[in-house]
Coordinates of C-alpha atoms in Angstrom, one line a residue:
X1 CA 6.5 -2.3 4.6
X2 CA 9.5 -1.4 7.0
X3 CA 9.6 2.4 7.7
X4 CA 13.3 2.8 9.2
X5 CA 15.0 0.4 8.0
X6 CA 15.9 -2.1 11.5
X7 CA 13.7 -0.4 13.9
X8 CA 9.9 -0.7 12.0
X9 CA 6.8 1.3 12.5
X10 CA 6.9 4.4 13.9
X11 CA 4.7 2.9 16.9
X12 CA 7.9 0.0 17.3
X13 CA 10.3 3.0 17.7
X14 CA 8.9 4.6 20.3
X15 CA 7.6 1.4 21.8
X16 CA 11.4 -0.2 22.2
X17 CA 12.5 3.7 23.1
X18 CA 10.4 3.6 25.8
X19 CA 11.1 0.5 26.7
X20 CA 14.9 1.2 26.7
X21 CA 15.3 -1.4 24.1
X22 CA 17.2 1.2 22.2
X23 CA 18.3 4.9 22.7
X24 CA 16.5 8.1 20.2
X25 CA 20.0 8.2 20.0
X26 CA 20.5 5.2 18.0
X27 CA 17.6 6.1 16.5
X28 CA 17.8 9.1 14.8
X29 CA 21.6 8.1 13.6
X30 CA 20.5 5.4 11.4
X31 CA 17.7 8.0 10.0
X32 CA 20.5 10.4 9.8
X33 CA 23.1 7.7 8.1
X34 CA 20.3 6.4 6.4
X35 CA 19.4 9.9 4.3
X36 CA 22.8 10.6 3.7
X37 CA 23.3 7.4 2.1
X38 CA 19.9 7.4 -0.2
X39 CA 20.1 11.6 -0.9
X40 CA 22.3 11.6 -3.4
X41 CA 20.3 9.2 -5.6
X42 CA 16.4 10.6 -4.6
X43 CA 17.6 14.1 -3.7
X44 CA 14.5 14.6 -1.2
X45 CA 16.2 16.6 1.4
X46 CA 16.1 20.6 1.6
X47 CA 17.9 20.4 4.8
X48 CA 19.6 17.9 7.0
X49 CA 19.8 19.5 10.3
X50 CA 22.3 16.5 11.7
X51 CA 23.2 18.3 15.0
X52 CA 19.7 19.2 15.9
X53 CA 18.4 16.0 16.2
X54 CA 21.5 14.4 17.8
X55 CA 20.5 16.8 20.5
X56 CA 16.7 16.4 20.6
X57 CA 17.6 12.5 21.1
X58 CA 20.2 12.8 24.0
X59 CA 17.2 15.4 26.0
X60 CA 14.4 13.2 25.0
X61 CA 12.5 11.9 28.2
X62 CA 11.0 8.5 26.8
X63 CA 8.0 8.9 27.9
X64 CA 6.1 9.9 24.6
X65 CA 3.6 8.6 22.5
X66 CA 5.9 9.4 19.4
X67 CA 9.2 9.0 21.4
X68 CA 12.5 8.7 19.2
X69 CA 10.6 8.3 15.8
X70 CA 12.8 10.8 13.3
X71 CA 10.3 12.5 10.7
X72 CA 11.0 14.9 8.0
X73 CA 9.4 18.1 7.7
X74 CA 7.8 19.7 4.2
X75 CA 10.6 22.5 3.3
X76 CA 9.5 26.5 4.3
X77 CA 6.6 24.9 7.3
X78 CA 6.5 27.6 9.9
X79 CA 8.1 26.4 13.1
X80 CA 5.1 27.7 14.7
X81 CA 3.2 25.5 13.2
X82 CA 1.2 23.3 15.6
X83 CA 2.1 20.1 13.3
X84 CA 4.9 20.0 14.3
X85 CA 4.8 21.4 18.1
X86 CA 2.7 19.0 18.5
X87 CA 4.8 16.1 17.0
X88 CA 7.5 17.5 18.9
X89 CA 6.0 17.0 21.9
X90 CA 5.1 14.0 21.9
X91 CA 8.7 13.0 21.3
X92 CA 9.2 12.8 17.8
X93 CA 12.4 14.1 16.5
X94 CA 12.7 15.9 13.6
X95 CA 16.0 15.0 11.0
X96 CA 15.9 17.9 8.9
X97 CA 13.6 19.5 5.8
X98 CA 12.2 17.6 3.0
X99 CA 11.7 18.9 -0.9
X100 CA 8.6 20.9 -2.6
X101 CA 8.2 21.8 -5.9
X102 CA 9.0 25.2 -6.6
X103 CA 7.1 28.3 -6.0
X104 CA 4.8 29.5 -9.0
X105 CA 5.0 26.4 -11.0
X106 CA 2.0 25.2 -12.6
X107 CA 1.8 21.6 -11.7
X108 CA 3.5 20.5 -8.3
X109 CA 3.8 16.8 -8.5
X110 CA 7.6 17.3 -8.0
X111 CA 10.5 18.1 -5.7
X112 CA 13.8 20.4 -6.4
X113 CA 16.1 21.2 -3.9
X114 CA 17.7 23.5 -6.0
X115 CA 20.2 21.6 -8.0
X116 CA 17.7 18.3 -8.8
X117 CA 14.9 17.2 -9.4
X118 CA 13.1 14.6 -6.3
X119 CA 13.2 11.3 -7.6
X120 CA 10.7 8.1 -7.2
X121 CA 12.6 5.4 -5.3
X122 CA 10.2 2.9 -7.0
X123 CA 11.8 4.4 -10.6
X124 CA 14.7 6.9 -10.4
X125 CA 12.8 8.3 -14.3
X126 CA 9.9 9.1 -12.3
X127 CA 8.9 11.8 -9.8
X128 CA 7.4 11.1 -5.6
X129 CA 4.8 13.9 -6.7
X130 CA 3.9 16.4 -4.6
X131 CA 4.2 19.0 -3.2
X132 CA 5.4 16.7 0.0
X133 CA 7.3 15.3 -2.6
X134 CA 10.9 14.3 -0.8
X135 CA 9.0 13.3 2.4
X136 CA 7.4 11.1 0.0
X137 CA 10.2 9.7 -1.1
X138 CA 12.0 9.6 1.9
X139 CA 9.2 7.4 4.1
X140 CA 8.7 4.9 0.7
X141 CA 12.5 4.1 0.8
X142 CA 12.8 3.6 4.3
X143 CA 14.7 6.9 6.2
X144 CA 11.6 8.1 8.0
X145 CA 8.7 6.9 9.2
X146 CA 6.8 9.8 9.0
X147 CA 6.5 13.5 7.0
X148 CA 4.5 16.6 8.2
X149 CA 2.8 18.0 5.2
X150 CA -0.1 20.0 3.3
X151 CA -2.6 19.2 1.0
X152 CA -4.9 21.9 -0.6
X153 CA -5.3 19.7 -4.1
X154 CA -3.8 16.5 -3.5
X155 CA 0.4 17.5 -1.7
X156 CA -0.5 14.7 0.3
X157 CA -2.4 11.9 -1.6
X158 CA -1.0 12.1 -4.9
X159 CA 2.6 11.3 -3.5
X160 CA 1.6 8.4 -1.2
X161 CA 0.0 6.8 -4.2
X162 CA 2.9 7.6 -6.4
X163 CA 5.0 5.9 -3.9
X164 CA 2.7 3.4 -2.0
X165 CA 2.6 4.7 0.8
X166 CA -0.3 6.2 2.7
X167 CA -1.4 9.4 2.5
X168 CA -4.3 11.6 5.0
X169 CA -5.7 14.6 4.8
X170 CA -8.5 14.9 7.6
X171 CA -11.6 16.8 7.9
X172 CA -11.7 20.6 6.9
X173 CA -9.9 21.9 10.1
X174 CA -8.9 18.3 11.7
X175 CA -5.4 19.6 11.5
X176 CA -5.0 23.0 12.8
X177 CA -3.0 25.8 11.4
X178 CA -1.0 28.4 11.9
X179 CA -2.6 30.9 9.9
X180 CA -6.3 29.8 10.3
X181 CA -8.3 29.4 8.0
X182 CA -7.8 30.7 4.1
X183 CA -9.9 32.7 2.8
X184 CA -10.6 30.2 0.1
X185 CA -10.6 26.9 2.4
X186 CA -8.7 24.4 0.9
X187 CA -5.4 23.7 2.7
X188 CA -5.5 20.9 5.3
X189 CA -2.1 20.0 7.5
X190 CA -1.4 16.4 7.5
X191 CA 1.1 13.1 7.9
X192 CA 2.0 11.1 5.1
X193 CA 3.9 7.6 6.4
X194 CA 4.6 3.9 5.7
X195 CA 2.4 2.7 7.9
X196 CA -2.0 3.8 8.5
X197 CA -1.9 3.1 12.1
X198 CA 1.0 5.3 12.4
X199 CA -0.1 8.0 10.1
X200 CA -3.6 7.7 12.1
X201 CA -1.8 8.3 15.7
X202 CA 0.1 11.3 14.3
X203 CA -2.9 12.9 12.8
X204 CA -4.8 12.5 15.9
X205 CA -1.9 13.8 17.8
X206 CA -1.9 16.9 15.8
X207 CA -5.4 17.6 16.0
X208 CA -7.3 19.6 18.6
X209 CA -8.4 23.1 19.1
X210 CA -5.1 26.0 18.6
X211 CA -4.9 29.4 19.4
X212 CA -3.7 30.3 16.1
X213 CA -6.5 28.6 14.4
X214 CA -9.8 29.1 16.2
X215 CA -11.7 27.2 13.2
X216 CA -9.9 23.9 14.0
X217 CA -12.2 21.4 15.3
X218 CA -12.1 19.6 18.8
X219 CA -9.5 17.0 19.3
X220 CA -9.9 13.4 17.0
X221 CA -8.9 10.7 19.4
X222 CA -7.1 7.4 17.6
X223 CA -10.3 5.3 16.6
X224 CA -11.1 1.9 17.9
X225 CA -10.1 -1.0 16.3
X226 CA -12.7 -2.3 13.5
X227 CA -15.2 -4.8 14.7
X228 CA -19.0 -5.4 13.6
X229 CA -21.6 -3.5 13.3
X230 CA -24.4 -4.7 15.3
X231 CA -26.8 -1.2 14.6
X232 CA -28.0 -0.5 11.2
X233 CA -27.9 2.7 9.0
X234 CA -30.2 5.8 9.8
X235 CA -29.4 8.7 7.0
X236 CA -26.5 8.1 6.2
X237 CA -24.7 7.4 9.7
X238 CA -23.4 4.5 10.9
X239 CA -24.0 4.0 14.9
X240 CA -22.1 0.7 16.3
X241 CA -20.7 -0.7 19.8
X242 CA -17.2 1.1 20.4
X243 CA -17.6 3.9 18.0
X244 CA -16.1 7.0 18.9
X245 CA -18.5 9.6 17.6
X246 CA -21.5 8.7 15.4
X247 CA -20.0 7.0 13.0
X248 CA -18.7 2.6 13.9
X249 CA -15.8 1.5 11.9
X250 CA -17.1 -1.1 9.7
X251 CA -16.3 -4.8 8.9
X252 CA -15.3 -5.5 5.3
X253 CA -17.9 -7.5 4.9
X254 CA -20.7 -4.6 6.1
X255 CA -19.3 -1.7 4.3
X256 CA -20.6 -0.6 1.2
X257 CA -19.0 1.7 -1.6
X258 CA -19.0 3.8 -4.3
X259 CA -16.4 3.8 -7.0
X260 CA -16.3 5.8 -9.6
X261 CA -12.5 5.5 -12.0
X262 CA -12.8 9.1 -12.3
X263 CA -14.7 12.5 -11.1
X264 CA -13.6 15.0 -13.4
X265 CA -13.8 15.7 -17.3
X266 CA -10.3 13.2 -17.8
X267 CA -10.5 9.6 -17.4
X268 CA -7.6 7.0 -15.5
X269 CA -6.0 4.8 -17.2
X270 CA -6.8 1.6 -17.7
X271 CA -4.2 -0.2 -16.0
X272 CA -5.3 2.3 -12.8
X273 CA -8.6 1.3 -13.1
X274 CA -8.0 -2.4 -13.0
X275 CA -5.7 -2.4 -9.7
X276 CA -8.8 -0.4 -8.5
X277 CA -11.4 -2.4 -9.6
X278 CA -9.8 -6.0 -8.7
X279 CA -8.7 -4.8 -5.3
X280 CA -12.1 -4.0 -4.3
X281 CA -13.5 -7.4 -5.6
X282 CA -10.4 -8.9 -3.7
X283 CA -11.2 -7.3 -0.3
X284 CA -15.0 -8.0 0.0
X285 CA -16.6 -4.9 0.0
X286 CA -19.9 -4.1 -1.5
X287 CA -19.9 -1.7 -4.3
X288 CA -23.0 -0.3 -5.2
X289 CA -23.9 1.5 -8.2
X290 CA -24.9 4.9 -7.0
X291 CA -25.4 8.1 -9.4
X292 CA -23.4 11.0 -8.6
X293 CA -23.0 14.9 -10.9
X294 CA -20.7 17.1 -9.7
X295 CA -20.4 20.4 -10.8
X296 CA -16.9 21.8 -12.3
X297 CA -14.1 21.8 -9.7
X298 CA -11.3 22.5 -11.7
X299 CA -13.7 26.2 -11.9
X300 CA -13.8 26.4 -8.2
X301 CA -10.2 25.7 -7.2
X302 CA -8.4 28.0 -8.6
X303 CA -10.1 30.9 -7.5
X304 CA -9.6 29.0 -3.8
X305 CA -6.5 28.9 -4.6
X306 CA -5.7 32.4 -5.6
X307 CA -7.5 33.4 -2.6
X308 CA -5.4 31.1 -0.3
X309 CA -2.5 32.7 -1.6
X310 CA -2.9 36.4 -1.4
X311 CA -4.7 36.6 -5.4
X312 CA -8.1 37.3 -5.0
X313 CA -11.0 37.0 -7.5
X314 CA -13.5 38.8 -9.0
X315 CA -17.0 39.0 -7.1
X316 CA -18.6 36.9 -9.7
X317 CA -16.0 34.0 -9.7
X318 CA -15.5 33.8 -6.0
X319 CA -19.8 33.5 -5.7
X320 CA -19.2 30.5 -8.7
X321 CA -16.6 29.3 -6.6
X322 CA -19.3 29.1 -3.4
X323 CA -21.9 27.9 -6.0
X324 CA -20.0 24.8 -6.9
X325 CA -19.1 23.9 -3.4
X326 CA -22.1 24.6 -2.4
X327 CA -24.2 21.5 -5.1
X328 CA -20.9 19.3 -4.4
X329 CA -21.2 19.2 -0.8
X330 CA -24.9 18.5 -1.8
X331 CA -24.3 15.9 -4.4
X332 CA -21.9 14.2 -1.8
X333 CA -24.3 14.2 1.0
X334 CA -26.5 12.8 -0.8
X335 CA -24.2 9.7 -2.4
X336 CA -23.4 9.1 1.6
X337 CA -27.0 8.6 2.0
X338 CA -26.7 4.9 0.4
X339 CA -22.8 4.2 0.9
X340 CA -20.6 4.0 3.7
X341 CA -18.1 5.8 1.4
X342 CA -16.8 6.5 -1.6
X343 CA -14.3 4.8 -3.5
X344 CA -11.8 6.2 -7.0
X345 CA -8.2 6.4 -8.2
X346 CA -6.4 9.2 -6.0
X347 CA -4.3 9.6 -9.5
X348 CA -5.3 8.6 -13.0
X349 CA -1.5 7.9 -13.9
X350 CA 0.8 6.4 -12.5
X351 CA 4.0 8.6 -11.4
X352 CA 5.0 10.6 -14.9
X353 CA 8.6 11.6 -15.6
X354 CA 10.6 13.2 -12.7
X355 CA 10.6 16.3 -15.0
X356 CA 7.7 16.4 -17.1
X357 CA 6.0 17.7 -13.9
X358 CA 3.8 20.4 -16.0
X359 CA 2.3 18.1 -18.6
X360 CA 0.7 16.1 -16.2
X361 CA -1.3 19.0 -13.8
X362 CA -4.5 16.3 -14.1
X363 CA -3.1 14.0 -11.7
X364 CA -5.0 15.9 -9.3
X365 CA -7.8 15.3 -10.5
X366 CA -9.6 12.9 -7.7
X367 CA -8.4 14.6 -5.7
X368 CA -9.2 18.7 -5.8
X369 CA -12.9 17.9 -5.5
X370 CA -12.3 17.2 -1.7
X371 CA -10.2 20.1 -1.1
X372 CA -13.1 22.4 -2.2
X373 CA -15.5 20.4 -0.2
X374 CA -13.3 19.7 2.3
X375 CA -13.9 15.6 3.0
X376 CA -11.9 13.6 4.6
X377 CA -9.8 11.6 2.5
X378 CA -7.1 9.1 2.3
X379 CA -4.5 7.4 -0.4
X380 CA -3.2 3.6 0.6
X381 CA -1.9 1.5 -1.7
X382 CA -3.8 -0.6 -4.0
X383 CA -1.6 -2.7 -5.9
X384 CA 0.9 -2.0 -8.9
X385 CA 0.5 -0.8 -12.7
X386 CA 3.6 -1.9 -14.8
X387 CA 5.7 -2.3 -11.5
X388 CA 4.4 1.3 -9.9
X389 CA 2.3 1.7 -6.7
X390 CA -1.1 2.6 -8.0
X391 CA -3.0 4.6 -4.7
X392 CA -7.0 4.1 -4.1
X393 CA -8.5 7.1 -2.5
X394 CA -10.9 6.3 0.2
X395 CA -13.9 9.3 0.8
X396 CA -16.0 9.5 3.9
X397 CA -18.7 12.1 4.8
X398 CA -17.4 15.3 6.7
X399 CA -16.3 14.3 10.2
X400 CA -16.6 10.7 10.0
X401 CA -13.1 10.7 8.8
X402 CA -12.8 7.1 10.9
X403 CA -14.7 5.8 8.7
X404 CA -12.7 6.5 5.6
X405 CA -9.6 4.7 7.9
X406 CA -11.4 1.8 8.2
X407 CA -12.6 1.6 4.6
X408 CA -9.4 2.0 3.9
X409 CA -8.0 -0.8 6.2
X410 CA -9.9 -2.8 4.2
X411 CA -8.6 -1.7 0.6
X412 CA -4.7 -1.4 1.9
X413 CA -2.3 -4.3 0.0
X414 CA 1.1 -4.6 1.0
X415 CA 3.7 -3.8 -1.4
X416 CA 7.4 -5.2 -2.0
X417 CA 10.2 -2.2 -1.0
X418 CA 11.1 -0.4 -4.2
X419 CA 14.6 -1.3 -5.3
X420 CA 16.5 1.7 -4.3
X421 CA 16.0 1.7 -1.1

């Protein structure tokens, strides 16, 4: 799937801008034209900033790794957010703000521009997910190759799954946030994109310590290309040549994964489960049967979310949430001592109706646990069910973001372009 019509991936755009083959002005003008053409159909824009984008393109020094790459900002993102300032410093050019869910909604798996619900380019009667709704719809439709967002309960991964693109939530603290660590510690800033390597590059650029977030992790370099693993497993860690840390990138024939169709009380739709299982069989991963018993995330997540959003919590509820977090972290550490990664469907269903989100809150069930625990998790397209995208979620140990992405690269499958793009 190409990102911007005629220009290709973000990395390809930047290379052409740096070489002088195209100008940043030309790229931005095409992205703006695409936004104007498709927004009346998909309603993904909160606001388009044509003048600001054109001025930025005109004065751009075409040297950065994202030189001339247009992107959308999730609405209500603070302008001082490190993810914005660092992407812009790398040469990326925001063309406006993308829709998100209304504040106070029970479920956030939709987008709203104040007049219309955001639509999914695969089916105009479906939601693109949320809360990074507009960014996902625009990326899937080919308007921009990247969009920013945050993930406190699947808000990058759910729209990626619904729209057939890539959403990556790094280890908690991977990308610094302007408010530092919230009390509940659920949300990780990140990007959503049409191309896995674009998402990896943008995440690397946005990573690293920042004065606004003293709890952020060290800079995360772009992982090396996958290669054969030559050294064995020691206590769950993989080491090998070319590794950027304690984890090497495993090749398909050497990766061991555990697969669970659900991690909570609700079951995945049989069609969704079948797509992910078939994809695992096709790509040659070794799927092993490993037990996993988790505490009730649906008890912990609302409490932590309330703390993150200034609503407070009773001491007993906060202590219970901490106990569940600790229990699940230990259970997952035991799992990762036996396998390289955990795979689930990203969502239990395909995209629901654009105005049915309040009846569809269980779509986030496989995602919530990894906001509570802080593990890295990425969603990539695994195939189609009834003509709609199905995402596979890949999870790795804390700090092993590159391992999750290596397995994701093996599962990732190309989808056709959606009908409305």
